[in-house]
Structure formats: structure tokens, C-alpha cells
């Protein structure tokens, strides 16, 4: 099974009407002008998409934060840049905290409407990838007034637990969520930037009878780690 993962591209537009900055978006665009616009080279995206396309994956996973402040133009630009990939290969997108950056963006279901071609209609989303492997996609993005903390909500968490416990021994589960449920050693984090009640999800995944591959975004650092490198209690976080 071959999967391509694209996340945290943070597409942005600098041309924003002042009235749309009367919200938390003002913080995002202040940071954008001073810092973030220099850190993301979007001119590289067509080459990235072509590289992913050349690998001929069976599925493309988008791990969220495809936008910077959940503006329509940002989502439209994403569809345009990934079209050569998603027109040939199915994709599944989970939103990131920047994709529901304002309360209005959640209220009008902006990402659900504009990215309906790759975003599941409901969560948790479970699908078979191939015999013996299934995907569990989770929506952890919620708007906050000051922080960037994620949450699954009680109903989605119960659905996720049911899906995890349904995995037979010897089979595999790919979990796609914008937020990690644990981090490698020496990677700093804070409660205001983490997934709420991540320890509950981590315990369920640790107890899963099958193999688990956890794919996420949010932390702009590359890594991979094996389950035996993580502590079960999460006191010294390591990605599992």
C-alpha cells in the first residue's frame, strides 16, 4: 500500500479586506506579514504535487492546515494546485486549526463546502484501504479565541474508540488527524497547542489489536518513531 501525505502548506493571500481582519484573523495576518510569509515557499508546491503524482499512490492524505486563516481564496488555491494529483488519485482531507481559524468559518462550513471533493462529509470517517488495512480520519479542528488547541468532541471520540476496537488482530489501521496524540522526546509543546484529552486516544491506540500508523500535521518538524520508543503513560512524549 502506497500513501502520499501532504500537510501544513498554509496557503495564504495578503489581499484581505480590512473588515475581514476584525476577528482573530488579525493575529494571523500580522504574523503573516512579519514572519510566516517568509517561511512558506509556495512556488515549490507544483513540483511537490508532481513528485507525489509520480509515486502513483493509492490515496492522498491531507493532514490539515492547508490554509492560513480559513479564507475562501486560500481553499480555492489549494484545489487549483493539487488538481493534477486529486483528479487522478482519491484524496482524504482532515481540517487543521488554521482551516477553522474563525468562528464564522465554522458556522458557514467554509472548508466543508469548498473542499467537499476531498473532505469526508462526517467524522469519524472510516474506509477500507485494501484488505487488511483501514483508514480512520478524525476532525480535531475547532476555532479558539486565543489558543490553537484541538478537540475531537465526545461523540467523535466514542466513534473513534469503536473503530479502533473493531480492528482485528493482524490487520492495520491508518489514523489521520491534524494533531498528534503524543510527541517525540525533546520536542516542546504546550497545552494551549495540543489535542485536548490526547491521552485517551493514545491509550486506545496502544491497546489496538492491529498495527497502527498515526499520520498527523500541526508540528512543523519532520520525524517518524516506532511504538516501542514511546512511554505508555505519555509522561515523556514520543510519537507512536
CSV table of C-alpha atoms in Angstrom, one decimal:
chain,number,residue,atom,x,y,z
A,1,UNK,CA,0.0,0.0,0.0
A,2,UNK,CA,1.4,3.4,-1.0
A,3,UNK,CA,0.1,6.6,0.5
A,4,UNK,CA,1.1,10.2,-0.2
A,5,UNK,CA,0.8,12.7,2.7
A,6,UNK,CA,0.6,16.5,2.2
A,7,UNK,CA,0.0,18.8,5.1
A,8,UNK,CA,0.6,22.2,6.7
A,9,UNK,CA,1.2,24.0,3.4
A,10,UNK,CA,-0.5,27.1,4.8
A,11,UNK,CA,-1.6,28.8,1.6
A,12,UNK,CA,-2.3,32.5,2.1
A,13,UNK,CA,-3.4,35.7,0.5
A,14,UNK,CA,-2.1,39.1,1.5
A,15,UNK,CA,-5.0,40.9,-0.2
A,16,UNK,CA,-7.7,40.9,2.5
A,17,UNK,CA,-10.4,43.5,3.0
A,18,UNK,CA,-9.9,45.3,6.4
A,19,UNK,CA,-13.4,44.3,7.6
A,20,UNK,CA,-12.3,40.6,7.5
A,21,UNK,CA,-9.5,41.4,9.9
A,22,UNK,CA,-11.9,42.4,12.7
A,23,UNK,CA,-11.5,38.9,14.3
A,24,UNK,CA,-8.8,36.5,15.3
A,25,UNK,CA,-7.7,36.7,11.7
A,26,UNK,CA,-5.9,40.0,12.6
A,27,UNK,CA,-3.3,38.0,14.6
A,28,UNK,CA,-2.8,35.5,11.7
A,29,UNK,CA,-2.2,38.3,9.2
A,30,UNK,CA,0.1,40.3,11.5
A,31,UNK,CA,2.2,37.1,11.9
A,32,UNK,CA,1.9,36.5,8.1
A,33,UNK,CA,3.3,39.9,7.2
A,34,UNK,CA,6.1,39.8,9.8
A,35,UNK,CA,7.1,36.2,9.7
A,36,UNK,CA,5.1,33.4,8.1
A,37,UNK,CA,5.1,34.6,4.5
A,38,UNK,CA,8.9,34.3,4.5
A,39,UNK,CA,8.8,30.7,5.8
A,40,UNK,CA,6.5,29.1,3.2
A,41,UNK,CA,7.7,28.9,-0.4
A,42,UNK,CA,4.5,28.1,-2.3
A,43,UNK,CA,6.4,28.2,-5.6
A,44,UNK,CA,7.6,24.7,-4.7
A,45,UNK,CA,4.1,23.2,-4.5
A,46,UNK,CA,3.6,22.3,-8.2
A,47,UNK,CA,6.9,20.3,-8.0
A,48,UNK,CA,5.7,18.7,-4.8
A,49,UNK,CA,2.4,17.7,-6.4
A,50,UNK,CA,4.2,16.3,-9.4
A,51,UNK,CA,6.5,14.3,-7.2
A,52,UNK,CA,3.6,12.8,-5.3
A,53,UNK,CA,1.8,12.1,-8.6
A,54,UNK,CA,4.9,10.3,-9.9
A,55,UNK,CA,4.9,7.9,-7.0
A,56,UNK,CA,1.5,6.6,-8.1
A,57,UNK,CA,0.0,6.4,-4.6
A,58,UNK,CA,-3.3,4.6,-3.9
A,59,UNK,CA,-4.6,7.5,-1.8
A,60,UNK,CA,-3.5,11.1,-0.9
A,61,UNK,CA,-3.9,12.1,2.7
A,62,UNK,CA,-4.1,15.8,3.6
A,63,UNK,CA,-3.3,16.3,7.3
A,64,UNK,CA,-4.7,19.8,7.6
A,65,UNK,CA,-3.7,23.5,7.8
A,66,UNK,CA,-3.9,23.8,4.0
A,67,UNK,CA,-4.9,27.5,4.7
A,68,UNK,CA,-3.6,30.2,6.9
A,69,UNK,CA,-6.8,31.9,8.1
A,70,UNK,CA,-9.7,29.9,6.5
A,71,UNK,CA,-10.3,32.4,3.7
A,72,UNK,CA,-12.2,31.3,0.5
A,73,UNK,CA,-9.2,32.2,-1.7
A,74,UNK,CA,-6.9,30.0,0.3
A,75,UNK,CA,-9.1,26.9,-0.1
A,76,UNK,CA,-9.6,27.7,-3.8
A,77,UNK,CA,-5.9,28.0,-4.4
A,78,UNK,CA,-5.3,24.6,-2.8
A,79,UNK,CA,-7.8,22.9,-5.1
A,80,UNK,CA,-6.0,24.6,-8.1
A,81,UNK,CA,-2.5,23.5,-7.1
A,82,UNK,CA,-3.4,19.9,-6.2
A,83,UNK,CA,-5.8,19.3,-9.1
A,84,UNK,CA,-3.2,17.4,-11.2
A,85,UNK,CA,-3.0,14.9,-8.3
A,86,UNK,CA,-6.5,14.7,-7.0
A,87,UNK,CA,-8.1,14.4,-10.5
A,88,UNK,CA,-6.3,11.1,-10.8
A,89,UNK,CA,-6.0,9.8,-7.3
A,90,UNK,CA,-8.6,9.9,-4.5
A,91,UNK,CA,-7.8,12.1,-1.5
A,92,UNK,CA,-8.9,12.4,2.1
A,93,UNK,CA,-8.5,15.7,4.0
A,94,UNK,CA,-8.9,16.4,7.7
A,95,UNK,CA,-9.0,20.1,8.7
A,96,UNK,CA,-6.4,21.8,10.8
A,97,UNK,CA,-6.8,24.6,13.3
A,98,UNK,CA,-6.0,27.2,10.6
A,99,UNK,CA,-8.7,25.8,8.4
A,100,UNK,CA,-11.3,26.7,11.0
A,101,UNK,CA,-9.5,29.8,12.2
A,102,UNK,CA,-12.6,31.9,12.9
A,103,UNK,CA,-15.9,31.1,14.4
A,104,UNK,CA,-17.6,32.3,11.3
A,105,UNK,CA,-15.6,29.9,9.1
A,106,UNK,CA,-17.0,27.1,11.2
A,107,UNK,CA,-20.5,28.5,11.3
A,108,UNK,CA,-20.8,28.8,7.5
A,109,UNK,CA,-19.0,25.4,7.0
A,110,UNK,CA,-16.5,27.0,4.7
A,111,UNK,CA,-14.0,24.2,4.4
A,112,UNK,CA,-16.7,21.6,4.2
A,113,UNK,CA,-18.3,23.4,1.3
A,114,UNK,CA,-15.2,24.4,-0.7
A,115,UNK,CA,-13.2,21.2,-0.2
A,116,UNK,CA,-16.1,18.8,-0.4
A,117,UNK,CA,-14.2,16.8,-3.1
A,118,UNK,CA,-11.6,15.6,-0.6
A,119,UNK,CA,-13.1,16.2,2.8
A,120,UNK,CA,-15.4,13.5,4.3
A,121,UNK,CA,-19.0,14.5,5.0
A,122,UNK,CA,-18.8,13.3,8.6
A,123,UNK,CA,-16.3,12.2,11.2
A,124,UNK,CA,-15.0,9.8,12.3
A,125,UNK,CA,-14.5,8.7,8.8
A,126,UNK,CA,-13.7,5.0,8.3
A,127,UNK,CA,-12.9,3.4,5.0
A,128,UNK,CA,-11.1,0.3,3.8
A,129,UNK,CA,-7.8,1.0,2.1
A,130,UNK,CA,-7.2,-2.6,1.0
A,131,UNK,CA,-7.9,-5.9,2.5
A,132,UNK,CA,-6.4,-5.9,6.0
A,133,UNK,CA,-5.9,-2.1,6.2
A,134,UNK,CA,-8.5,0.6,7.0
A,135,UNK,CA,-8.3,4.4,7.5
A,136,UNK,CA,-9.7,6.3,10.5
A,137,UNK,CA,-9.9,10.0,9.7
A,138,UNK,CA,-10.6,12.4,12.6
A,139,UNK,CA,-11.7,16.1,12.7
A,140,UNK,CA,-9.8,17.8,15.5
A,141,UNK,CA,-10.1,21.4,14.3
A,142,UNK,CA,-12.0,23.9,16.5
A,143,UNK,CA,-11.8,27.7,16.5
A,144,UNK,CA,-10.4,29.3,19.6
A,145,UNK,CA,-10.3,33.0,20.6
A,146,UNK,CA,-6.6,32.9,21.7
A,147,UNK,CA,-5.1,29.5,21.5
A,148,UNK,CA,-4.7,26.7,18.9
A,149,UNK,CA,-5.9,23.7,20.9
A,150,UNK,CA,-7.7,20.9,19.2
A,151,UNK,CA,-10.5,18.6,20.3
A,152,UNK,CA,-12.4,15.6,19.0
A,153,UNK,CA,-15.6,16.1,21.0
A,154,UNK,CA,-17.4,13.3,22.9
A,155,UNK,CA,-19.4,11.8,20.1
A,156,UNK,CA,-16.5,11.7,17.7
A,157,UNK,CA,-14.2,10.2,20.3
A,158,UNK,CA,-16.7,7.5,21.1
A,159,UNK,CA,-16.9,6.7,17.3
A,160,UNK,CA,-13.1,6.6,17.1
A,161,UNK,CA,-12.9,4.2,20.0
A,162,UNK,CA,-15.4,1.9,18.4
A,163,UNK,CA,-13.4,1.9,15.2
A,164,UNK,CA,-10.1,1.3,16.9
A,165,UNK,CA,-11.5,-1.6,19.0
A,166,UNK,CA,-13.0,-3.2,15.8
A,167,UNK,CA,-9.6,-3.7,14.2
A,168,UNK,CA,-8.9,-7.5,14.2
A,169,UNK,CA,-5.5,-8.8,15.3
A,170,UNK,CA,-3.1,-8.9,12.4
A,171,UNK,CA,-4.8,-6.1,10.5
A,172,UNK,CA,-3.7,-2.5,10.2
A,173,UNK,CA,-5.2,0.9,10.9
A,174,UNK,CA,-4.0,4.2,9.5
A,175,UNK,CA,-5.2,7.1,11.7
A,176,UNK,CA,-5.2,10.6,10.1
A,177,UNK,CA,-5.6,13.6,12.4
A,178,UNK,CA,-4.2,17.1,12.3
A,179,UNK,CA,-3.0,17.0,15.9
A,180,UNK,CA,-0.5,14.4,17.2
A,181,UNK,CA,-1.6,12.5,20.3
A,182,UNK,CA,2.0,12.3,21.5
A,183,UNK,CA,5.3,13.8,20.6
A,184,UNK,CA,8.9,12.7,20.4
A,185,UNK,CA,11.3,13.4,23.2
A,186,UNK,CA,12.7,16.9,23.4
A,187,UNK,CA,10.0,18.4,21.1
A,188,UNK,CA,8.5,21.3,23.1
A,189,UNK,CA,4.7,21.7,23.2
A,190,UNK,CA,2.1,23.2,25.5
A,191,UNK,CA,-1.5,22.5,26.5
A,192,UNK,CA,-2.6,25.6,24.5
A,193,UNK,CA,-1.2,24.0,21.3
A,194,UNK,CA,-2.1,20.3,21.9
A,195,UNK,CA,-5.1,18.0,21.3
A,196,UNK,CA,-7.5,18.0,24.3
A,197,UNK,CA,-7.6,14.6,26.0
A,198,UNK,CA,-4.9,13.2,23.8
A,199,UNK,CA,-4.0,10.7,26.4
A,200,UNK,CA,-7.4,8.9,26.0
A,201,UNK,CA,-6.8,8.5,22.3
A,202,UNK,CA,-3.2,7.4,22.9
A,203,UNK,CA,-4.3,4.7,25.3
A,204,UNK,CA,-6.9,3.3,22.9
A,205,UNK,CA,-4.3,3.2,20.0
A,206,UNK,CA,-1.8,1.5,22.3
A,207,UNK,CA,-4.4,-1.2,23.1
A,208,UNK,CA,-5.4,-1.7,19.5
A,209,UNK,CA,-5.1,-5.4,18.4
A,210,UNK,CA,-3.8,-4.5,15.0
A,211,UNK,CA,-0.9,-2.4,13.7
A,212,UNK,CA,-1.3,1.3,13.9
A,213,UNK,CA,0.2,4.1,11.7
A,214,UNK,CA,-0.6,7.5,13.0
A,215,UNK,CA,-0.3,10.4,10.5
A,216,UNK,CA,-0.6,14.0,11.6
A,217,UNK,CA,0.5,17.6,10.9
A,218,UNK,CA,0.4,20.7,13.1
A,219,UNK,CA,4.0,20.4,14.4
A,220,UNK,CA,6.3,21.8,11.6
A,221,UNK,CA,9.1,19.3,12.2
A,222,UNK,CA,9.8,16.0,10.2
A,223,UNK,CA,10.1,12.8,12.2
A,224,UNK,CA,8.9,9.2,12.5
A,225,UNK,CA,9.1,7.0,15.5
A,226,UNK,CA,8.2,3.4,16.5
A,227,UNK,CA,5.8,2.4,19.2
A,228,UNK,CA,8.5,0.9,21.4
A,229,UNK,CA,10.2,4.3,21.6
A,230,UNK,CA,7.2,5.9,23.4
A,231,UNK,CA,6.3,5.7,27.0
A,232,UNK,CA,2.8,4.2,27.7
A,233,UNK,CA,1.9,6.9,30.2
A,234,UNK,CA,2.9,9.7,27.9
A,235,UNK,CA,4.9,11.4,30.6
A,236,UNK,CA,7.9,11.6,28.3
A,237,UNK,CA,6.1,12.1,24.9
A,238,UNK,CA,7.2,10.2,21.9
A,239,UNK,CA,5.3,9.7,18.7
A,240,UNK,CA,3.9,6.2,18.3
